[in-house]
Short mmCIF file of N, CA, C and O in Angstrom, two decimals:
data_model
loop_
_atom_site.label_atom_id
_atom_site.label_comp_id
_atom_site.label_asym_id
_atom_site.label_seq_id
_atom_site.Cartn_x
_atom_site.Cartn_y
_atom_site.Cartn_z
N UNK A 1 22.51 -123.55 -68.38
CA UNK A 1 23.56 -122.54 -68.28
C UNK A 1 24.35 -122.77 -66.99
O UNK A 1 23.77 -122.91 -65.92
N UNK A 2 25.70 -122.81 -67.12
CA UNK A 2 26.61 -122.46 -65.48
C UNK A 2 26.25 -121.85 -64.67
O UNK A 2 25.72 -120.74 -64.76
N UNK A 3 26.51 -122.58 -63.55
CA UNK A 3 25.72 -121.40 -62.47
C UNK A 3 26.30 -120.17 -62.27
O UNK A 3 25.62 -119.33 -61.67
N UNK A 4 27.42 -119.89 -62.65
CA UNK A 4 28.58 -119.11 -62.46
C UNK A 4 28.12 -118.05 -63.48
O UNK A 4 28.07 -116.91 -63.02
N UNK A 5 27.75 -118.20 -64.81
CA UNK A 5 27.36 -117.28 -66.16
C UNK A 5 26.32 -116.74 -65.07
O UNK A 5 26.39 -115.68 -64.45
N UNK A 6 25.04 -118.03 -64.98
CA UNK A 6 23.91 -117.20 -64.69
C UNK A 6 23.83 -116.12 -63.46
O UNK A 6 23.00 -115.23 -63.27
N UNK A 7 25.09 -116.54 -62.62
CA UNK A 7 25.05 -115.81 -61.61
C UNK A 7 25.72 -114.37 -61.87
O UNK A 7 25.17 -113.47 -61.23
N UNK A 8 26.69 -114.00 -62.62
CA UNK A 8 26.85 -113.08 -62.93
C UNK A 8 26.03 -111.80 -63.97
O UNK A 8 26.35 -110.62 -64.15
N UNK A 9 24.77 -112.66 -64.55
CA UNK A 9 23.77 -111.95 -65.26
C UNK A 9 22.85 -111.82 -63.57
O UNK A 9 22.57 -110.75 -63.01
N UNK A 10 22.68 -112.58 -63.28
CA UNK A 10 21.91 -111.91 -62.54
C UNK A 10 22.17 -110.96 -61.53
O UNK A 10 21.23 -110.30 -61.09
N UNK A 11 23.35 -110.78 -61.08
CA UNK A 11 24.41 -109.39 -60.67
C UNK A 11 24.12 -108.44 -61.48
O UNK A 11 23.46 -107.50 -61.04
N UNK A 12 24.58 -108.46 -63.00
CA UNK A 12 24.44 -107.45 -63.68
C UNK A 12 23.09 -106.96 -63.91
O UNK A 12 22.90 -105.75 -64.09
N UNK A 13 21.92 -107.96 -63.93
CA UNK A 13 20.55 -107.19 -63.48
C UNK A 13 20.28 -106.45 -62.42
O UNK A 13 19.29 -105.72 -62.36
N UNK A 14 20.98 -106.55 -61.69
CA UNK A 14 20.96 -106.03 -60.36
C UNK A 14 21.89 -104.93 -60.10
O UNK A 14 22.23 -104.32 -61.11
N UNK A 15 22.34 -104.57 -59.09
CA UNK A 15 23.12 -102.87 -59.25
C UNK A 15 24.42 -103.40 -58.98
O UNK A 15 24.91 -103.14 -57.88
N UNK A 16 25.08 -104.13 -59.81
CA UNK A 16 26.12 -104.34 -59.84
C UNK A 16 26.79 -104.08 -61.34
O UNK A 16 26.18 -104.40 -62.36
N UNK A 17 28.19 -103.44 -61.37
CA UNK A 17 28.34 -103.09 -62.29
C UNK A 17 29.25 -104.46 -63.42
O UNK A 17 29.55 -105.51 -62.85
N UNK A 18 29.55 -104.34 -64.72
CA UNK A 18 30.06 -104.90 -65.31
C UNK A 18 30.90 -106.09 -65.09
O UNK A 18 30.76 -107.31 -65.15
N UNK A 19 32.24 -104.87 -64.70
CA UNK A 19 33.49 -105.55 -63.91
C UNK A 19 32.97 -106.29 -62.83
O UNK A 19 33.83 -107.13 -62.55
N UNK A 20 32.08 -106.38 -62.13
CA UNK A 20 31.87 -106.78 -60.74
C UNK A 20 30.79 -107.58 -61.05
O UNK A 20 30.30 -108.05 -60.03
N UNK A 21 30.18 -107.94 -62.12
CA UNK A 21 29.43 -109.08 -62.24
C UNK A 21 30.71 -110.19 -62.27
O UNK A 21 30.99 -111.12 -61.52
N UNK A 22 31.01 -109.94 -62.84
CA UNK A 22 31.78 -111.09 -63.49
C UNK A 22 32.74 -111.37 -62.22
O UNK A 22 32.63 -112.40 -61.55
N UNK A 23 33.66 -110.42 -61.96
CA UNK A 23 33.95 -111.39 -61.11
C UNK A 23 33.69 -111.82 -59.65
O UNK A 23 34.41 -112.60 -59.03
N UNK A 24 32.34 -111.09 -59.10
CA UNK A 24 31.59 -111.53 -57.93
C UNK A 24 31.19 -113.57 -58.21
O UNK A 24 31.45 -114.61 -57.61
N UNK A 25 30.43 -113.15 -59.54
CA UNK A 25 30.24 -114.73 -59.92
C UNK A 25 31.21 -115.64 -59.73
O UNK A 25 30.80 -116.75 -59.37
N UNK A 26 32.83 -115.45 -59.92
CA UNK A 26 33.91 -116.37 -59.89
C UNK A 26 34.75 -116.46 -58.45
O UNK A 26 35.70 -117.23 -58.25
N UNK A 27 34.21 -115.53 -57.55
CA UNK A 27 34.84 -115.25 -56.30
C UNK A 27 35.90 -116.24 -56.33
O UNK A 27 37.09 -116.19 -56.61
N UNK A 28 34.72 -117.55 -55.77
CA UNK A 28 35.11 -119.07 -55.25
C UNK A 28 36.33 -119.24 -55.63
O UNK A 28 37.46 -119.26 -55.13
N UNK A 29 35.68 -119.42 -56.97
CA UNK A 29 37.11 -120.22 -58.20
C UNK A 29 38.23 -119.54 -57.52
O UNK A 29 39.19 -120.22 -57.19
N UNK A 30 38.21 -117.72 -57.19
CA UNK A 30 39.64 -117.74 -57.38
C UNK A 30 40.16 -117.69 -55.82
O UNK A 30 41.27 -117.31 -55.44
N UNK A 31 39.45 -118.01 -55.28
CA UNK A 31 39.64 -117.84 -53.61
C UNK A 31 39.65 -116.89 -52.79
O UNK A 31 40.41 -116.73 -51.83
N UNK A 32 38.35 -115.88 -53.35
CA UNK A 32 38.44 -114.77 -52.54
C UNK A 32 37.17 -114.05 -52.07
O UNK A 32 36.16 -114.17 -52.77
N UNK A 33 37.13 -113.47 -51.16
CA UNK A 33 35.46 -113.23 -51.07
C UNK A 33 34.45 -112.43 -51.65
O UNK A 33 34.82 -111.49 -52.36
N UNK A 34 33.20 -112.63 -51.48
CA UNK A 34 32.23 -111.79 -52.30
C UNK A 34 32.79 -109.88 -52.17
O UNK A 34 32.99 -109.01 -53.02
N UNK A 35 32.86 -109.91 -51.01
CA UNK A 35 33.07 -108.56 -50.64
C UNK A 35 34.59 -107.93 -51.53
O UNK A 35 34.72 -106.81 -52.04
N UNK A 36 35.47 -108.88 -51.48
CA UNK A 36 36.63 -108.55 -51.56
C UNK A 36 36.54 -108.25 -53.54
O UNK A 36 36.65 -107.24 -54.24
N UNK A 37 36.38 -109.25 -53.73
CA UNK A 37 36.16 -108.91 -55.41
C UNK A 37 35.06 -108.01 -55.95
O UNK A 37 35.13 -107.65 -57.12
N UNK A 38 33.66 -107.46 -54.90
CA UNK A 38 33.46 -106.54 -55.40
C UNK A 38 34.16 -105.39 -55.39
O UNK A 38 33.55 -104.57 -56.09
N UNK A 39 35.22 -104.90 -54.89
CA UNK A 39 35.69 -104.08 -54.02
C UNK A 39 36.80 -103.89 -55.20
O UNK A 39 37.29 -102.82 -55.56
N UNK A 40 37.00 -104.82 -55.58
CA UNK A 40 38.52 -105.38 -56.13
C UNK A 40 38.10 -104.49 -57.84
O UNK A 40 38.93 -103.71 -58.31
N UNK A 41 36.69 -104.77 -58.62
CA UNK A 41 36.45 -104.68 -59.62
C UNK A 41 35.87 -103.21 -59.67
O UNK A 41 35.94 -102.73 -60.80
N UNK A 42 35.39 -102.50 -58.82
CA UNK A 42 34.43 -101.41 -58.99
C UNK A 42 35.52 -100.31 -59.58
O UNK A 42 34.95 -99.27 -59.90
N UNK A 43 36.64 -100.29 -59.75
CA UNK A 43 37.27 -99.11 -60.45
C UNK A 43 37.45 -99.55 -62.18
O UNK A 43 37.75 -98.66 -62.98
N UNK A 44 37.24 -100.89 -62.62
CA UNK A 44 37.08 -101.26 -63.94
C UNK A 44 35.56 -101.34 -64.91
O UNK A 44 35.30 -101.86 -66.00
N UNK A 45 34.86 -100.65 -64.05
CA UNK A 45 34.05 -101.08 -64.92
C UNK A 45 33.39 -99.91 -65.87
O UNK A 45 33.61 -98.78 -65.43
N UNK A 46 32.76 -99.94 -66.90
CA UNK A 46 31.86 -99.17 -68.05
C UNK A 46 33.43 -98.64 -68.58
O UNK A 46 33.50 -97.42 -68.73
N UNK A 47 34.49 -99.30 -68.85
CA UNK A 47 35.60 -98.94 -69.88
C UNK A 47 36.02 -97.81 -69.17
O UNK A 47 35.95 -96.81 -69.88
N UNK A 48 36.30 -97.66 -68.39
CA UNK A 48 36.69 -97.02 -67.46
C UNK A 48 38.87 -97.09 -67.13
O UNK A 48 39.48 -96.16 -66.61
N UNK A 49 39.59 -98.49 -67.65
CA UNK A 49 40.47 -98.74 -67.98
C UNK A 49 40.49 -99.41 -69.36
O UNK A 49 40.93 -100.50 -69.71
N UNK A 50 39.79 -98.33 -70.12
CA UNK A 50 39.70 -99.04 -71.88
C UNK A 50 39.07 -99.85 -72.09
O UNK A 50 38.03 -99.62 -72.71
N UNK A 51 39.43 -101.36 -71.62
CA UNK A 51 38.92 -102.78 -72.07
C UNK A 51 37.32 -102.84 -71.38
O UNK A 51 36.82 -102.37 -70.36
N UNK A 52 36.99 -103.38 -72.10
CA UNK A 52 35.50 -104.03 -71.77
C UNK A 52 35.51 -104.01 -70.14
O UNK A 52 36.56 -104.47 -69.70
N UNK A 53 34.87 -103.71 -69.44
CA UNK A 53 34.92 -104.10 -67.59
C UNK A 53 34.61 -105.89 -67.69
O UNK A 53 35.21 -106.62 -66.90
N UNK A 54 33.69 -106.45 -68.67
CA UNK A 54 33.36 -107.65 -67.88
C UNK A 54 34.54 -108.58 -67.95
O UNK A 54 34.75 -109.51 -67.18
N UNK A 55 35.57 -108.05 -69.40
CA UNK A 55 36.75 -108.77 -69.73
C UNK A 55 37.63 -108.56 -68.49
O UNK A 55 38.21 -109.48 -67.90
N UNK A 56 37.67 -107.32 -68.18
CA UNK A 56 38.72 -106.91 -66.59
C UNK A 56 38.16 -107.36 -65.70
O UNK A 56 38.79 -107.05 -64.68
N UNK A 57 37.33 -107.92 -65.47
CA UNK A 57 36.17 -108.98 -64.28
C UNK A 57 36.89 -110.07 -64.80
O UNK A 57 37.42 -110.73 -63.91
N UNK A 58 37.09 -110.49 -65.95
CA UNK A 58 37.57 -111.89 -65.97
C UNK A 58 39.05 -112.48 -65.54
O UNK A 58 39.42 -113.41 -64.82
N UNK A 59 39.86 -111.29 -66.49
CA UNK A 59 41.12 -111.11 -66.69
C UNK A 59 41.26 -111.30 -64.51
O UNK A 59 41.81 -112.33 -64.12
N UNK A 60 40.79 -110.34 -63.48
CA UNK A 60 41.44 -110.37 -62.64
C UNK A 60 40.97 -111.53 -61.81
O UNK A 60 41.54 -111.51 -60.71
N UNK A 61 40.26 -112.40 -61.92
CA UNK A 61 39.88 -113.63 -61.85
C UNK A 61 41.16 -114.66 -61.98
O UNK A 61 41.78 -115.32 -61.14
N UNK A 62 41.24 -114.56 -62.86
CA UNK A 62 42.32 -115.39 -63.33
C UNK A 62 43.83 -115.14 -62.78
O UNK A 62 44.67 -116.02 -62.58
N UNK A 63 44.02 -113.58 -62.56
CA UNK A 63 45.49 -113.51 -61.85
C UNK A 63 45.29 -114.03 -60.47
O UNK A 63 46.22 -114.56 -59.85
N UNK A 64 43.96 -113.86 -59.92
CA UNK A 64 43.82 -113.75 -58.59
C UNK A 64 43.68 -115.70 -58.89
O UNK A 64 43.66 -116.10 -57.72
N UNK A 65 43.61 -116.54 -59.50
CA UNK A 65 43.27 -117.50 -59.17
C UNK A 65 44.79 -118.75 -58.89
O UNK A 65 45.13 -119.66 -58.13
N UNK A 66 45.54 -117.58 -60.73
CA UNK A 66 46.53 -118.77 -60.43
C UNK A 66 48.04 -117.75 -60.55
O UNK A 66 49.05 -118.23 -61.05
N UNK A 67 48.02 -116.17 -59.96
CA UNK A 67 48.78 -115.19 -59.88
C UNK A 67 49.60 -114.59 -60.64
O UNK A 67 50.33 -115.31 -61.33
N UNK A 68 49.69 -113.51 -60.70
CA UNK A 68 50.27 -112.62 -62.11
C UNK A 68 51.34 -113.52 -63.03
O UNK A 68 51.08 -113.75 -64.22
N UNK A 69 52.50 -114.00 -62.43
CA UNK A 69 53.08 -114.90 -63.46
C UNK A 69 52.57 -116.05 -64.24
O UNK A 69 52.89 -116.20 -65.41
N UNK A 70 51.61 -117.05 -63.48
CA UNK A 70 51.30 -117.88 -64.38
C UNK A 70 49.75 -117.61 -65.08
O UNK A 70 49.03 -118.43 -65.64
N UNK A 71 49.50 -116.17 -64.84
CA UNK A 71 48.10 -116.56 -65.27
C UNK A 71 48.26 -115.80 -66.80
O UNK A 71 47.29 -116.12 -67.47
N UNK A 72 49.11 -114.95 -67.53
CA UNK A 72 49.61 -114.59 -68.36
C UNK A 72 48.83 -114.84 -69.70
O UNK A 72 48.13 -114.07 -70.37
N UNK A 73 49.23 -116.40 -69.90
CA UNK A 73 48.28 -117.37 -71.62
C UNK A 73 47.52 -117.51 -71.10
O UNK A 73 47.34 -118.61 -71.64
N UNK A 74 46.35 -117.42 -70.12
CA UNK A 74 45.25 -117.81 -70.13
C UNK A 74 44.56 -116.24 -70.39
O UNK A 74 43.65 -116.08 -71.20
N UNK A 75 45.03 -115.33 -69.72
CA UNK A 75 44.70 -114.24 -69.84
C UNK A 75 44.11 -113.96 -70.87
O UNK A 75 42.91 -113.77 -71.06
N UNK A 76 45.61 -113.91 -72.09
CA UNK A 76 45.67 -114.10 -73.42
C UNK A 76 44.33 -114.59 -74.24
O UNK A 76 43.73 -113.97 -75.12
N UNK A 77 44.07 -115.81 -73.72
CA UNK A 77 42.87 -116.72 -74.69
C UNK A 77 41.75 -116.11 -74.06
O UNK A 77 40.72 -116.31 -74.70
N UNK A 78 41.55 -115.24 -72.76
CA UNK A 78 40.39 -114.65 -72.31
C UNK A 78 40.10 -113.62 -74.00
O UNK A 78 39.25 -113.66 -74.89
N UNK A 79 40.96 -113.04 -73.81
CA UNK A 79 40.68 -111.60 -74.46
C UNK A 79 40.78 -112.27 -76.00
O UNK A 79 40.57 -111.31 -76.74
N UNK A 80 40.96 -113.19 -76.64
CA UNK A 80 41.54 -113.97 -77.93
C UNK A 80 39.98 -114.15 -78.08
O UNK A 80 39.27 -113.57 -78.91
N UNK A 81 39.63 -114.90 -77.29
CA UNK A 81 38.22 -115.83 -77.74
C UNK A 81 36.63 -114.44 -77.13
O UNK A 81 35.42 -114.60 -77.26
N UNK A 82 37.23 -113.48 -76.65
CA UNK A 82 36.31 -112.63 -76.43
C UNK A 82 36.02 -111.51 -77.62
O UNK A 82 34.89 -111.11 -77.88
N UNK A 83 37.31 -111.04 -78.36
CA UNK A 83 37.35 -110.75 -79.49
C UNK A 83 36.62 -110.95 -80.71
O UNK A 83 36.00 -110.17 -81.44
N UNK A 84 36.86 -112.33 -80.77
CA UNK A 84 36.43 -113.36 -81.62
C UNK A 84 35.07 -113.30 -81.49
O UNK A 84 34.57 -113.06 -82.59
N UNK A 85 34.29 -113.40 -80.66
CA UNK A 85 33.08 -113.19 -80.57
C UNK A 85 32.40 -112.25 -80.54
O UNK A 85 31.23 -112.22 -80.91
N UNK A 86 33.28 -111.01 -79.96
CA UNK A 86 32.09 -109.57 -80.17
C UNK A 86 32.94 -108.46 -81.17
O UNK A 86 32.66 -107.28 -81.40
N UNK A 87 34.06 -109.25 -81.66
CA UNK A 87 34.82 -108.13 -82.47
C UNK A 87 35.49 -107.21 -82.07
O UNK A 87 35.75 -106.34 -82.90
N UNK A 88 36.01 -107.04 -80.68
CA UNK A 88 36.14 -105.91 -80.17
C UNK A 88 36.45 -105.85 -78.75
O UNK A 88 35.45 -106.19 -78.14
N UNK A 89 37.71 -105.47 -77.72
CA UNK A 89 37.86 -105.66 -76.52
C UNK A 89 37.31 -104.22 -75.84
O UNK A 89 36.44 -104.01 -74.99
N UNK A 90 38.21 -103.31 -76.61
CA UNK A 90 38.22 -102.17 -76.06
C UNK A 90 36.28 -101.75 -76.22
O UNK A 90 35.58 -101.92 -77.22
N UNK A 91 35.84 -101.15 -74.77
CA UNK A 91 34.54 -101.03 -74.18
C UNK A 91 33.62 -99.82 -75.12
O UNK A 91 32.42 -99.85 -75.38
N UNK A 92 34.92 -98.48 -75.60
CA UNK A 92 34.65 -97.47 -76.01
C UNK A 92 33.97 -98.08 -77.99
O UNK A 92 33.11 -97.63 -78.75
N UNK A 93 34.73 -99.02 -78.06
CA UNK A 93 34.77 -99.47 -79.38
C UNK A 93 33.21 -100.21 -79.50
O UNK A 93 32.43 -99.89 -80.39
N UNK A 94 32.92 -101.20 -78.52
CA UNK A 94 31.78 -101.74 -78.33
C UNK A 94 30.52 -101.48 -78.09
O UNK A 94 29.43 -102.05 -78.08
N UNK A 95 31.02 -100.38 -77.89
CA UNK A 95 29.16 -99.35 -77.14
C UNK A 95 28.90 -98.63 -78.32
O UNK A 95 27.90 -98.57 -79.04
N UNK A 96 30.31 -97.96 -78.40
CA UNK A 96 30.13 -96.96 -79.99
C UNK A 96 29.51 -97.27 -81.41
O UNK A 96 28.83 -96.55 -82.15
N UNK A 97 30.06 -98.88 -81.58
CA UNK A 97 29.45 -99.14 -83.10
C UNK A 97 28.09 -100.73 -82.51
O UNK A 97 27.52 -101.54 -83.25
N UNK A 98 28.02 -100.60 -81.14
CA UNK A 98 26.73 -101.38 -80.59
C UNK A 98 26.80 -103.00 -81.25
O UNK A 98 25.85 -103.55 -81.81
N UNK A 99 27.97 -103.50 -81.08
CA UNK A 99 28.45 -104.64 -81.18
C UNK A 99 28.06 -105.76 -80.22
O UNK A 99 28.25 -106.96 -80.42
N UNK A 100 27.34 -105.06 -78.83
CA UNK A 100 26.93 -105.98 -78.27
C UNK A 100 26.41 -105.55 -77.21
O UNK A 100 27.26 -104.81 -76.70
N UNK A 101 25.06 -105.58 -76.26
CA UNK A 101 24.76 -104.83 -74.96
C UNK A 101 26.07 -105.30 -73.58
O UNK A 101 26.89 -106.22 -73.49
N UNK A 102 25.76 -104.29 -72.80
CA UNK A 102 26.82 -104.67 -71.77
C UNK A 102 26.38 -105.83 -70.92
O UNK A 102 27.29 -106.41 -70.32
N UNK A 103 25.23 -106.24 -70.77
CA UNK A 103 24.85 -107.54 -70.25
C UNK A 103 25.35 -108.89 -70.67
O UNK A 103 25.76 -109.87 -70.04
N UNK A 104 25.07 -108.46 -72.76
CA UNK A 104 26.05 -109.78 -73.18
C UNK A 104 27.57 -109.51 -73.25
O UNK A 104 28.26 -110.48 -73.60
N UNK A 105 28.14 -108.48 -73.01
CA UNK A 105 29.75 -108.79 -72.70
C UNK A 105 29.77 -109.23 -71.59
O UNK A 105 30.81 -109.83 -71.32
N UNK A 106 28.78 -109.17 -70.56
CA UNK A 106 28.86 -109.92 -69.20
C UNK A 106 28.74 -111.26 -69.76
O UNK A 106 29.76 -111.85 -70.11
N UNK A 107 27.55 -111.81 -69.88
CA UNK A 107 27.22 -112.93 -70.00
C UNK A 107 28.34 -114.09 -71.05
O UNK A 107 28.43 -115.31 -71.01
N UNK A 108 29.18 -112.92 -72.04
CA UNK A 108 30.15 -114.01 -73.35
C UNK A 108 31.65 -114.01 -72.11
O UNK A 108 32.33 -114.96 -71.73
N UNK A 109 31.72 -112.69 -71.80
CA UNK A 109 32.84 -112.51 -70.84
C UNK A 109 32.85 -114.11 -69.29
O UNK A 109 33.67 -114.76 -68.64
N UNK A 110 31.77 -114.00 -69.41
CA UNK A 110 31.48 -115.44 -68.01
C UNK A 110 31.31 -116.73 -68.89
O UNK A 110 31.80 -117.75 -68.41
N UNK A 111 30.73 -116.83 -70.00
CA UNK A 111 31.20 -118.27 -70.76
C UNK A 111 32.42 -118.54 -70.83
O UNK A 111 33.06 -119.42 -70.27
N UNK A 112 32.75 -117.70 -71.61
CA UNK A 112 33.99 -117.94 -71.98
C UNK A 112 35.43 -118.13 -70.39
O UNK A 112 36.06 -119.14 -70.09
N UNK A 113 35.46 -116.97 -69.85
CA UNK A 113 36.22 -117.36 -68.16
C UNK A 113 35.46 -118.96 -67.53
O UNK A 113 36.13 -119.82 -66.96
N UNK A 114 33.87 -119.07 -67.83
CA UNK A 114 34.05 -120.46 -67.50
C UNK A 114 34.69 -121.40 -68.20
O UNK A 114 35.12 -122.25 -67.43
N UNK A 115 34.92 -121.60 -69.16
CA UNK A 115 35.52 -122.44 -70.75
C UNK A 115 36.45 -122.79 -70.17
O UNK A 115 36.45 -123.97 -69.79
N UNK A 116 37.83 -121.74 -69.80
CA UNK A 116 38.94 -121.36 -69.25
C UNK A 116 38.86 -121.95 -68.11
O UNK A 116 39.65 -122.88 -67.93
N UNK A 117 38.19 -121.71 -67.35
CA UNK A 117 38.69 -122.01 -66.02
C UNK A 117 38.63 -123.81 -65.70
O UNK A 117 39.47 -124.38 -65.00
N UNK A 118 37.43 -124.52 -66.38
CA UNK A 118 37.25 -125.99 -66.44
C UNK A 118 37.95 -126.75 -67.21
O UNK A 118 38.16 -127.96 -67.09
N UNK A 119 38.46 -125.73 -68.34
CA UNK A 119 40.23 -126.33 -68.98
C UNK A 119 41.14 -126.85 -68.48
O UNK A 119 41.68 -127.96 -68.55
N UNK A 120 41.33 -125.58 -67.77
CA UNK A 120 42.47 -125.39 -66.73
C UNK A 120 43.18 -126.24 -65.91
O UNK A 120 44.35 -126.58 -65.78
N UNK A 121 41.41 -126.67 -65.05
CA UNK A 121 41.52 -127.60 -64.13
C UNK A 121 41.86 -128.77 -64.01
O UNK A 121 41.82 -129.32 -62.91
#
């Protein structure tokens, strides 16, 4: 497994929330610090702005990596290929009909942002 996935499960085992697994794990990638991206994610998480938190862990990863204008289509294929896999973005939708624990929207939410991000590159 990426060290990046595993590192964000093992955040989310730990008292870190959703949004802030995910993107504590990607700090690096997007050039910013541990502190700063926890800081950055703790108002997104448990669907708290609708969408899944680990997807809004990803999603701000990605603006923060390559900035609101160009990070746009990648965004896009975050939430495309996250769909695709758990059926479902919005968090309220996912818990409700138990489409998937919040650990594995962490854990599909960090495959998949890794997928993306080694594309990219």
């Amino acid at each position: 497994m990426e060290q990046s996935v595993k590192k964000a499960i093992e955040y989310m085992n730990g008292a870190y929330s959703c949004s802030q697994s995910v993107m504590c794990a990607f700090c690096d990638e997007a050039g910013i610090s541990h502190d700063e991206a926890k800081y950055i994610a703790a108002p997104y998480a448990g669907g708290a702005k609708v969408k899944c938190g680990a997807v809004w862990g990803a999603l701000l990863i990605l603006e923060k990596k390559y900035g609101k204008e160009n990070a746009g289509k990648l965004q896009e294929q975050m939430e495309k290929e996250f769909r695709e896999k758990v059926s479902a973005v919005n968090c309220r939708e996912i818990r409700g009909a138990r489409l998937r624990s919040c650990l594995g929207c962490v854990e599909d939410a960090a495959r998949i942002l890794d997928g993306i991000l080694h594309k990219a590159s």
